[in-house]
Amino acid sequence: MRINGIGVGRGVAVGSVLRMAEPVAEPSDSPRVTDAPSERSRLLAALAETAIELTARAALVDGAARDVLEAQSLMAQDPTVIDDASTRIEAGQCAERAVFDAFGAYRDILVGLGGVMAERAADLDDVCRRTVARLSGVGVPEVPESDHPFVLVAHDLAPADTAALDLDKVLAIVTAAGGPTSHTAILAKQRRLPAIVGAAGCCDLADGQLVVVDAPAGVIVADPSGAELDGARARGPETTVPCAPTPGLLADGTRVPLLANLGDATDAPAAVALGAEGVGLLRTEFLYLDQRQAPSVEAQTAHYAQAFRPFAGRRVIVRVLDAGADKQLAFLGHEHEENPALGRRGLRALREHEGVLRDQLRALVAARDLTGVRLAVMAPMVADAGETEYFVALARSLGVESVGITAEVPSSAVLADQLAPLVDFLSIGTNDLTQYTLAADRMLGSVGAFQDPWHPAVLRLARLVGDAGAAAGIPVGVCGEAAGDPLLAVLLVGLGATELSMSPTLLAEVRTELARHTLTEARELAALAAGARSAAEARAAVESAVSRRSARS
Ligand code: PEP
Ligand code: MG
């Protein structure tokens, strides 16, 4: 059996499947079929088992994680929930629905209280999910544990799950949901973990089934033949092309600094070894995920200083917290939104919680002073001049010397001529720019084909940003995944990008490709692609122009 999806990374993995349980469905509202006492006993048993399980997990960890699990165990025994659910059972509900509604009511109270109490809503939701799963006889969706390596198959994975995967155990990941620029896909690429997202057919795979995960081909082969296994094993995991880590240069000597995208401080030394000339995007949200409140200024300073140290004397661009969309944080008051990518995300959420933003900026300045990097800070999800002015004024007032924005909301690209004079640099976030321009949710595998940054509409917007940056005399970077696609990277330079930032493992190939083209040639290729009618036509036109050129030389 062959299952198609969207491949992420270059590696090929062979292993047996371990499935993560499906998300727990909301229980139906149909009336109970058994009598109230039996239904209440089921309820009490499920809550007690959930509490015991959480206490047992707490015993395996220390510190904050232990406190959270112990508090969750108490939530499962909370008399308010038990009384409320019992009353609902008396009134005719089944145990699943009764406990779901009782936890829901409790949740509303916590959220209404705000502050520290509201931050516990996510923990409460988790206890509710576990209890409903137990009552319904299904597994709780969490990364399974195993004493042997496996291919993880899931409906979807939260970025926090992907970031925490044990790479000694997980050989590859396959998800039914998610697009090529979902954060799970980006993290998998950064961790060199072969992945296939948007593979709706993976629901048919069973625990223990042997599979080949061929990320470059975007195919999962279930029950492979001997020949398929040999072929896959010969190709093996992704390796980095050896290449001297020299500065980025076009064939005519034009400098294009090649920078690293980092998601975590621990990635920094490897990025330097692979020739990163600085950092073009330090994503900071992974420091905040799973936290009940923003980390202290001291804790943040220590983390940033660790990320900065290998880049002392060089430029490091940090993006302030981009929560919202797929990374909801209770302490920013995130509530359910029907379309979270269009919701209170990035700077919008930070503006409402300015204290969190101020603390982050203070920590960044302190880490800069400790390590001697040339700090630059940019804001995500900026739509217009008003938001730009707000962020620039705040960051400068706290001592940041170089302040920019990501151009990732189409309005910021359209208005780039107004925004460029307000900032010290612009950075094009092609992942979001593509999702918003083509109205294709990054999290949805079903619209993965639309999420293609080669689309001429995206390229034309990138050109507006490039032109505005040139007119204002400021650098224009690209920090989305497009910068790591070697040929597209050349095009982006032709559209006006002056520096490129990518996952460090991609630096070598981009460096090699840039060296094959002059600036004039890059501009010609960019014009060809921007004039095409679709992403596929743009790619085909550029590839054939490049091969015609190499045939002539
Ligand atoms: C982008 O949108 O292109 C980007 C770099 O940011 P993120 O992928 O974190 O949204
Ligand atoms: Mg973005």
Coordinates of C-alpha atoms and ligand atoms in Angstrom, one line a residue:
M1 CA 0.0 0.0 0.0
R2 CA 1.3 3.5 -0.9
I3 CA 0.0 6.6 0.9
N4 CA 0.7 10.1 -0.5
G5 CA 1.3 13.2 1.4
I6 CA 3.5 16.3 1.5
G7 CA 7.2 15.3 2.2
V8 CA 9.3 17.4 4.5
G9 CA 13.1 17.0 4.5
R10 CA 15.3 14.8 2.4
G11 CA 15.6 11.7 4.5
V12 CA 14.2 8.2 4.2
A13 CA 13.3 6.1 7.2
V14 CA 12.3 2.5 7.7
G15 CA 10.5 1.4 10.9
S16 CA 7.3 0.1 12.5
V17 CA 4.3 2.3 13.1
L18 CA 3.3 3.5 16.5
R19 CA 0.1 5.5 16.4
M20 CA -0.9 8.4 18.6
A21 CA -4.6 8.2 19.6
E22 CA -7.1 10.2 17.7
P23 CA -8.2 13.5 19.2
V24 CA -11.0 12.9 21.8
A25 CA -14.3 13.8 20.2
E26 CA -16.8 16.0 22.1
P27 CA -19.3 13.5 23.7
S28 CA -22.8 13.4 22.2
D29 CA -25.6 15.1 24.0
S30 CA -27.9 12.1 23.8
P31 CA -29.5 11.0 27.1
R32 CA -28.0 8.2 29.2
V33 CA -29.2 4.7 28.6
T34 CA -28.4 3.2 32.0
D35 CA -29.7 4.3 35.4
A36 CA -28.2 7.2 37.2
P37 CA -26.4 5.3 40.0
S38 CA -24.6 3.1 37.5
E39 CA -23.7 6.1 35.4
R40 CA -22.4 7.9 38.5
S41 CA -20.2 4.9 39.4
R42 CA -18.7 5.0 35.9
L43 CA -18.0 8.7 36.4
L44 CA -16.4 8.2 39.8
A45 CA -14.2 5.3 38.6
A46 CA -13.0 7.2 35.5
L47 CA -12.1 10.3 37.6
A48 CA -10.3 8.2 40.2
E49 CA -8.3 6.4 37.5
T50 CA -7.4 9.7 35.9
A51 CA -6.2 11.1 39.2
I52 CA -4.1 7.9 39.9
E53 CA -2.6 8.1 36.4
L54 CA -1.6 11.8 36.9
T55 CA -0.1 11.1 40.3
A56 CA 1.9 8.3 38.9
R57 CA 3.2 10.5 36.1
A58 CA 4.0 13.3 38.6
A59 CA 6.3 10.8 40.5
L60 CA 8.4 10.4 37.3
V61 CA 9.3 14.1 36.9
D62 CA 10.6 17.0 39.0
G63 CA 10.1 20.7 39.4
A64 CA 7.4 22.6 37.6
A65 CA 6.2 19.6 35.6
R66 CA 5.6 17.7 38.8
D67 CA 3.6 20.6 40.3
V68 CA 1.4 20.8 37.3
L69 CA 0.7 17.0 37.2
E70 CA -0.1 17.0 40.9
A71 CA -2.4 19.9 40.6
Q72 CA -4.1 18.2 37.7
S73 CA -4.6 15.0 39.8
L74 CA -6.4 17.2 42.3
M75 CA -8.6 18.7 39.6
A76 CA -9.8 15.2 38.7
Q77 CA -11.0 14.8 42.3
D78 CA -12.4 18.2 42.7
P79 CA -15.8 18.0 44.6
T80 CA -17.2 20.9 42.5
V81 CA -16.8 18.9 39.3
I82 CA -18.0 15.7 40.9
D83 CA -21.1 17.3 42.3
D84 CA -21.9 19.2 39.1
A85 CA -21.4 16.1 36.9
S86 CA -23.6 14.0 39.3
T87 CA -26.4 16.6 39.1
R88 CA -26.2 16.5 35.3
I89 CA -26.4 12.7 35.4
E90 CA -29.5 12.9 37.6
A91 CA -31.0 15.2 35.1
G92 CA -30.5 12.6 32.3
Q93 CA -27.0 13.1 30.8
C94 CA -24.6 10.2 30.2
A95 CA -21.3 10.3 32.2
E96 CA -19.2 11.4 29.2
R97 CA -21.3 14.4 28.5
A98 CA -21.9 15.2 32.2
V99 CA -18.2 15.4 33.0
F100 CA -17.5 17.3 29.8
D101 CA -20.0 19.9 30.7
A102 CA -19.0 20.1 34.3
F103 CA -15.4 20.7 33.4
G104 CA -16.5 23.2 30.8
A105 CA -18.5 25.2 33.5
Y106 CA -15.4 25.1 35.8
R107 CA -13.3 26.3 32.9
D108 CA -15.5 29.2 32.2
I109 CA -15.2 30.3 35.9
L110 CA -11.4 30.1 35.8
V111 CA -11.2 32.1 32.6
G112 CA -13.6 34.6 34.0
L113 CA -11.4 35.1 37.1
G114 CA -8.5 35.9 34.7
G115 CA -4.8 36.0 35.7
V116 CA -3.2 33.0 37.3
M117 CA -6.5 31.2 37.5
A118 CA -7.2 31.5 33.8
E119 CA -3.8 30.1 33.1
R120 CA -5.0 26.8 34.5
A121 CA -7.7 26.3 31.9
A122 CA -5.4 24.3 29.6
D123 CA -4.5 22.0 32.4
L124 CA -8.2 21.5 33.2
D125 CA -9.0 20.8 29.5
D126 CA -6.3 18.1 29.6
V127 CA -7.9 16.4 32.7
C128 CA -11.3 16.6 31.0
R129 CA -9.9 15.0 27.8
R130 CA -8.3 12.2 29.7
T131 CA -11.5 11.4 31.7
V132 CA -13.7 11.5 28.6
A133 CA -11.2 9.2 26.7
R134 CA -11.3 6.8 29.6
L135 CA -15.1 6.8 29.8
S136 CA -15.3 6.3 26.0
G137 CA -12.8 3.5 26.0
V138 CA -10.3 5.3 23.6
G139 CA -6.7 6.3 24.1
V140 CA -5.5 9.7 25.2
P141 CA -3.8 11.6 22.3
E142 CA -0.2 12.0 23.5
V143 CA 3.1 10.8 22.1
P144 CA 3.3 7.1 22.9
E145 CA 6.2 5.7 24.8
S146 CA 8.2 2.8 23.5
D147 CA 11.4 1.0 24.3
H148 CA 12.3 0.6 20.6
P149 CA 12.5 3.2 17.7
F150 CA 9.3 3.8 15.7
V151 CA 7.6 5.8 13.1
L152 CA 5.1 8.1 14.8
V153 CA 1.7 8.3 13.0
A154 CA -0.8 11.0 14.3
H155 CA -3.7 12.9 13.1
D156 CA -1.7 16.0 13.9
L157 CA 1.1 17.1 16.3
A158 CA 1.3 20.3 18.3
P159 CA 4.6 22.2 17.8
A160 CA 5.4 21.5 21.5
D161 CA 5.0 17.7 20.9
T162 CA 7.3 17.9 17.8
A163 CA 9.9 20.0 19.7
A164 CA 10.0 17.5 22.5
L165 CA 10.2 14.3 20.4
D166 CA 13.0 11.9 21.5
L167 CA 15.1 11.6 18.4
D168 CA 16.6 8.3 19.6
K169 CA 13.2 6.8 19.4
V170 CA 11.3 8.6 16.7
L171 CA 12.5 7.7 13.2
A172 CA 10.0 9.7 11.2
I173 CA 6.7 11.4 11.6
V174 CA 3.5 11.0 9.5
T175 CA 0.5 13.2 10.1
A176 CA -2.9 13.3 8.4
A177 CA -3.2 17.1 8.9
G178 CA -0.8 19.9 8.5
G179 CA 0.7 21.7 5.5
P180 CA 4.3 22.1 4.3
T181 CA 4.9 25.2 6.3
S182 CA 3.1 24.2 9.5
H183 CA 5.4 24.6 12.5
T184 CA 5.4 20.9 12.9
A185 CA 6.8 20.6 9.4
I186 CA 9.4 23.4 10.0
L187 CA 10.5 21.8 13.3
A188 CA 10.8 18.4 11.7
K189 CA 13.0 19.8 9.0
Q190 CA 15.1 21.6 11.5
R191 CA 15.6 18.4 13.5
R192 CA 16.3 16.5 10.2
L193 CA 13.5 14.2 11.0
P194 CA 11.9 12.8 7.8
A195 CA 8.2 13.7 7.8
I196 CA 5.2 13.4 5.7
V197 CA 2.3 15.8 6.5
G198 CA -1.2 16.0 5.0
A199 CA -1.2 12.2 4.4
A200 CA -5.0 11.7 5.0
G201 CA -4.6 7.9 4.2
C202 CA -2.3 7.3 7.1
C203 CA -5.4 6.6 9.2
D204 CA -5.3 3.1 7.7
L205 CA -1.9 2.3 9.2
A206 CA -1.8 0.0 12.2
D207 CA 0.5 -0.2 15.2
G208 CA 3.5 -2.5 14.4
Q209 CA 3.1 -2.3 10.6
L210 CA 6.4 -1.9 8.8
V211 CA 6.7 1.3 6.6
V212 CA 9.1 3.2 4.5
V213 CA 8.8 6.9 4.9
D214 CA 10.2 8.5 1.8
A215 CA 10.1 12.3 2.5
P216 CA 11.6 13.5 -0.8
A217 CA 8.9 11.6 -2.7
G218 CA 6.1 12.4 -0.2
V219 CA 5.2 8.7 -0.1
I220 CA 4.7 6.1 2.7
V221 CA 5.1 2.6 1.6
A222 CA 3.3 0.1 3.9
D223 CA 4.5 -3.5 4.0
P224 CA 7.4 -2.8 1.6
S225 CA 8.9 -5.6 -0.6
G226 CA 12.5 -6.7 0.0
A227 CA 13.6 -4.6 -2.9
E228 CA 11.8 -1.5 -1.6
L229 CA 13.4 -2.0 1.8
D230 CA 16.9 -2.4 0.4
G231 CA 16.4 0.8 -1.7
A232 CA 15.2 2.8 1.3
R233 CA 18.0 1.6 3.6
A234 CA 20.6 2.5 0.9
R235 CA 19.2 6.0 0.7
G236 CA 19.0 6.4 4.5
P237 CA 18.7 9.5 6.7
E238 CA 19.4 13.0 5.5
T239 CA 23.0 14.1 5.4
T240 CA 24.4 17.6 4.9
V241 CA 26.3 18.3 1.7
P242 CA 29.9 19.1 2.7
C243 CA 30.8 22.5 1.6
A244 CA 33.2 25.1 2.9
P245 CA 31.1 27.5 5.0
T246 CA 32.1 30.7 3.1
P247 CA 30.0 33.9 3.1
G248 CA 27.1 34.0 0.6
L249 CA 28.0 35.5 -2.7
L250 CA 26.5 35.7 -6.2
A251 CA 28.6 34.9 -9.2
D252 CA 29.3 38.6 -9.8
G253 CA 30.5 39.0 -6.2
T254 CA 27.3 40.6 -4.8
R255 CA 27.2 39.8 -1.1
V256 CA 24.1 38.0 0.2
P257 CA 24.6 37.2 3.9
L258 CA 23.4 33.7 4.7
L259 CA 21.8 33.6 8.1
A260 CA 20.3 30.9 10.3
N261 CA 16.8 30.3 11.5
L262 CA 16.9 29.1 15.1
G263 CA 14.1 27.7 17.2
D264 CA 16.1 27.0 20.3
A265 CA 19.4 28.1 21.9
T266 CA 20.9 24.7 21.6
D267 CA 20.8 24.9 17.8
A268 CA 23.2 27.9 17.7
P269 CA 26.7 26.1 17.8
A270 CA 25.7 23.8 14.9
A271 CA 24.5 26.8 12.9
V272 CA 27.9 28.5 13.3
A273 CA 29.6 25.3 12.2
L274 CA 27.5 25.2 9.1
G275 CA 28.6 28.7 8.2
A276 CA 25.7 30.9 9.4
E277 CA 26.9 34.5 9.2
G278 CA 24.4 35.5 11.8
V279 CA 20.9 34.8 12.8
G280 CA 18.0 36.0 10.6
L281 CA 15.2 34.6 12.8
L282 CA 15.3 33.4 16.3
R283 CA 11.8 32.1 17.0
T284 CA 11.2 32.7 20.7
E285 CA 7.8 31.0 21.2
F286 CA 9.2 27.6 22.2
L287 CA 10.4 29.2 25.4
Y288 CA 6.9 30.1 26.3
L289 CA 5.0 27.0 25.2
D290 CA 3.5 24.9 27.9
Q291 CA 4.2 27.6 30.5
R292 CA 1.5 28.9 32.7
Q293 CA 3.0 32.4 32.8
A294 CA 5.7 34.2 30.8
P295 CA 9.2 33.1 31.9
S296 CA 10.9 35.7 34.2
V297 CA 13.2 38.3 32.7
E298 CA 16.2 36.5 34.3
A299 CA 15.2 33.1 32.8
Q300 CA 14.7 34.6 29.4
T301 CA 18.0 36.5 29.6
A302 CA 19.9 33.2 30.3
H303 CA 18.2 31.5 27.4
Y304 CA 18.8 34.3 24.9
A305 CA 22.4 34.6 26.1
Q306 CA 23.0 30.9 25.4
A307 CA 21.6 31.4 21.9
F308 CA 23.6 34.6 21.3
R309 CA 27.1 33.5 22.6
P310 CA 28.2 31.6 19.5
F311 CA 27.3 34.7 17.4
A312 CA 29.2 37.3 19.5
G313 CA 30.1 40.3 17.3
R314 CA 27.5 39.3 14.6
R315 CA 24.0 40.3 13.8
V316 CA 21.2 38.4 15.5
I317 CA 17.6 39.1 14.6
V318 CA 15.1 38.0 17.2
R319 CA 11.4 37.8 16.6
V320 CA 9.3 38.6 19.7
L321 CA 6.8 36.1 20.8
D322 CA 4.5 35.0 17.9
A323 CA 1.8 33.3 19.9
G324 CA -1.7 32.6 18.6
A325 CA -2.7 30.5 15.6
D326 CA -1.2 27.1 16.3
K327 CA 0.6 28.3 19.5
Q328 CA -2.1 29.4 22.0
L329 CA -1.0 30.6 25.4
A330 CA -3.4 30.9 28.3
F331 CA -1.5 33.8 29.8
L332 CA -2.1 35.9 26.7
G333 CA -5.8 35.3 27.2
H334 CA -6.2 33.1 24.1
E335 CA -9.6 31.6 23.8
H336 CA -11.2 29.5 21.2
E337 CA -11.2 31.2 17.8
E338 CA -12.8 29.7 14.7
N339 CA -10.0 30.9 12.5
P340 CA -7.0 31.4 14.8
A341 CA -4.6 32.2 12.0
L342 CA -6.8 35.3 11.4
G343 CA -7.2 36.0 15.1
R344 CA -5.3 37.5 18.0
R345 CA -1.9 36.5 16.9
G346 CA 1.6 37.9 17.2
L347 CA 1.8 41.7 17.8
R348 CA -2.0 41.9 18.2
A349 CA -1.9 39.7 21.3
L350 CA 1.3 41.3 22.7
R351 CA -0.1 44.8 22.5
E352 CA -2.9 43.7 24.8
H353 CA -0.3 42.2 27.2
E354 CA 2.3 44.9 26.9
G355 CA 4.0 43.7 30.1
V356 CA 4.9 40.4 28.5
L357 CA 6.4 42.3 25.5
R358 CA 8.3 44.7 27.7
D359 CA 9.8 41.9 29.7
Q360 CA 10.9 40.1 26.6
L361 CA 12.6 43.2 25.1
R362 CA 14.3 43.9 28.4
A363 CA 15.7 40.3 28.5
L364 CA 16.9 40.6 24.9
V365 CA 18.8 43.8 25.7
A366 CA 20.3 42.3 28.8
A367 CA 21.4 39.2 26.8
R368 CA 22.9 41.5 24.2
D369 CA 24.9 43.3 26.8
L370 CA 26.2 40.0 28.2
T371 CA 27.3 38.5 24.9
G372 CA 28.2 41.4 22.6
V373 CA 25.9 40.4 19.6
R374 CA 24.5 43.1 17.3
L375 CA 20.9 42.7 18.4
A376 CA 18.0 43.4 16.0
V377 CA 14.4 42.7 17.0
M378 CA 11.4 42.3 14.8
A379 CA 7.6 42.0 15.4
P380 CA 5.4 39.3 13.8
M381 CA 1.9 39.9 12.2
V382 CA 2.3 43.6 11.6
A383 CA -0.4 44.9 9.3
D384 CA 0.2 48.7 8.9
A385 CA 2.1 51.8 9.8
G386 CA 0.3 52.3 13.2
E387 CA 1.4 48.9 14.4
T388 CA 4.9 49.5 13.1
E389 CA 5.2 52.8 14.9
Y390 CA 4.0 51.3 18.1
F391 CA 6.5 48.5 18.1
V392 CA 9.5 50.6 16.9
A393 CA 8.8 53.3 19.6
L394 CA 8.5 50.7 22.4
A395 CA 11.6 48.7 21.4
R396 CA 13.7 51.8 21.0
S397 CA 12.6 53.2 24.3
L398 CA 13.9 49.9 25.9
G399 CA 17.3 50.2 24.3
V400 CA 17.0 48.1 21.1
E401 CA 19.0 49.8 18.3
S402 CA 17.8 47.9 15.3
V403 CA 14.1 47.4 15.0
G404 CA 12.2 45.8 12.1
I405 CA 9.0 43.9 11.2
T406 CA 8.2 40.7 9.4
A407 CA 6.4 41.3 6.1
E408 CA 4.0 38.4 6.3
V409 CA 0.6 39.9 6.3
P410 CA -0.2 40.9 2.7
S411 CA -1.2 44.4 3.8
S412 CA 2.4 45.0 5.1
A413 CA 3.8 44.1 1.7
V414 CA 1.3 46.3 -0.2
L415 CA 2.1 49.2 2.1
A416 CA 5.8 48.4 2.3
D417 CA 6.7 51.9 0.8
Q418 CA 5.0 53.4 3.9
L419 CA 6.5 51.0 6.4
A420 CA 10.1 50.8 5.2
P421 CA 11.0 54.4 6.2
L422 CA 9.8 53.6 9.8
V423 CA 12.1 50.7 10.4
D424 CA 15.8 49.6 10.3
F425 CA 15.1 46.4 8.3
L426 CA 12.3 44.3 6.8
S427 CA 12.1 40.5 6.8
I428 CA 9.8 38.7 4.5
G429 CA 8.0 35.8 6.2
T430 CA 7.0 33.7 3.2
N431 CA 5.3 31.0 5.2
D432 CA 2.5 33.3 6.4
L433 CA 2.7 35.6 3.4
T434 CA 1.8 32.5 1.3
Q435 CA -0.9 31.3 3.6
Y436 CA -2.6 34.7 3.7
T437 CA -2.1 35.6 0.1
L438 CA -3.5 32.4 -1.2
A439 CA -6.1 32.0 1.6
A440 CA -4.8 28.5 2.4
D441 CA -4.4 27.6 6.1
R442 CA -0.9 26.4 6.9
M443 CA -2.3 23.8 9.2
L444 CA -4.5 22.2 6.6
G445 CA -3.0 19.4 4.5
S446 CA -6.0 19.4 2.2
V447 CA -5.0 22.9 0.8
G448 CA -1.2 22.1 0.9
A449 CA -1.0 22.5 -2.8
F450 CA -1.9 26.2 -2.5
Q451 CA 0.8 26.8 0.0
D452 CA 3.5 27.3 -2.6
P453 CA 5.7 30.4 -2.3
W454 CA 6.6 30.1 -6.0
H455 CA 3.2 31.5 -6.7
P456 CA 3.5 34.7 -8.8
A457 CA 1.2 36.5 -6.4
V458 CA 3.6 35.9 -3.5
L459 CA 6.6 36.8 -5.6
R460 CA 5.0 40.1 -6.7
L461 CA 4.3 41.0 -3.0
A462 CA 8.0 40.1 -2.2
R463 CA 9.0 42.5 -5.0
L464 CA 7.0 45.3 -3.4
V465 CA 8.9 44.7 -0.1
G466 CA 12.3 44.5 -1.9
D467 CA 11.6 47.7 -3.8
A468 CA 10.5 49.6 -0.7
G469 CA 13.6 48.4 1.2
A470 CA 15.9 49.6 -1.6
A471 CA 14.2 53.0 -1.8
A472 CA 14.6 53.4 2.0
G473 CA 18.2 52.1 1.9
I474 CA 17.5 49.3 4.5
P475 CA 18.2 45.5 4.4
V476 CA 15.4 43.2 3.3
G477 CA 15.7 39.6 4.5
V478 CA 13.7 36.5 3.9
C479 CA 13.1 34.3 6.9
G480 CA 10.4 31.9 5.6
E481 CA 11.1 28.4 4.3
A482 CA 11.3 29.8 0.7
A483 CA 14.8 31.1 1.5
G484 CA 16.0 27.5 1.9
D485 CA 14.8 26.4 -1.5
P486 CA 18.0 27.0 -3.5
L487 CA 16.5 28.2 -6.8
L488 CA 13.8 30.2 -5.1
A489 CA 16.4 31.8 -3.0
V490 CA 18.1 33.2 -6.2
L491 CA 14.7 34.5 -7.3
L492 CA 14.1 36.3 -4.0
V493 CA 17.5 38.0 -4.4
G494 CA 16.3 39.1 -7.8
L495 CA 13.2 40.5 -6.3
G496 CA 15.2 42.6 -3.8
A497 CA 16.1 40.5 -0.9
T498 CA 19.6 41.4 0.4
E499 CA 20.0 38.6 3.0
L500 CA 18.5 35.1 3.4
S501 CA 17.8 33.1 6.5
M502 CA 17.0 29.4 6.7
S503 CA 17.4 26.2 8.6
P504 CA 21.2 25.8 9.0
T505 CA 21.2 22.4 7.3
L506 CA 20.1 24.2 4.1
L507 CA 22.8 26.8 4.0
A508 CA 25.3 24.7 1.9
E509 CA 23.0 24.1 -1.0
V510 CA 21.7 27.7 -1.1
R511 CA 25.3 29.0 -1.0
T512 CA 26.2 26.8 -3.9
E513 CA 23.2 27.8 -6.0
L514 CA 23.7 31.6 -5.4
A515 CA 27.3 31.3 -6.7
R516 CA 25.9 30.1 -10.1
H517 CA 24.0 33.4 -10.9
T518 CA 24.8 37.0 -11.3
L519 CA 22.5 39.7 -9.9
T520 CA 21.3 40.5 -13.5
E521 CA 20.5 36.8 -14.1
A522 CA 18.7 36.6 -10.7
R523 CA 16.6 39.6 -11.7
E524 CA 15.8 38.0 -15.1
L525 CA 14.7 34.8 -13.5
A526 CA 12.6 36.7 -10.9
A527 CA 10.8 38.6 -13.7
L528 CA 10.1 35.3 -15.5
A529 CA 8.6 33.7 -12.4
A530 CA 6.6 36.8 -11.4
G531 CA 5.1 36.9 -14.9
A532 CA 3.9 33.3 -14.8
R533 CA 0.3 32.3 -14.2
S534 CA 0.8 29.7 -11.4
A535 CA 3.5 28.3 -9.1
A536 CA 4.0 25.4 -11.3
E537 CA 4.5 27.6 -14.4
A538 CA 6.9 29.8 -12.5
R539 CA 9.0 26.9 -11.5
A540 CA 9.0 25.3 -14.9
A541 CA 9.9 28.7 -16.6
V542 CA 12.8 29.3 -14.3
E543 CA 14.1 25.7 -14.5
S544 CA 14.1 25.7 -18.2
A545 CA 15.7 29.1 -18.4
V546 CA 18.5 27.9 -16.1
S547 CA 19.1 24.7 -18.1
R548 CA 19.1 26.6 -21.4
R549 CA 21.7 29.0 -19.9
S550 CA 23.9 26.1 -18.7
A551 CA 23.6 24.4 -22.1
R552 CA 25.0 27.6 -23.7
S553 CA 27.9 27.9 -21.3
Ligands
PEP1 C1 7.0 33.1 8.2 O1 5.8 33.2 8.4 O2 7.5 32.9 7.1 C2 7.9 32.9 9.3 C3 9.2 32.9 9.1 O3 7.4 32.8 10.6 P1 6.7 31.5 11.1 O4 6.9 30.4 10.2 O5 7.2 31.2 12.5 O6 5.2 31.9 11.2
MG2 MG 5.1 33.9 10.3

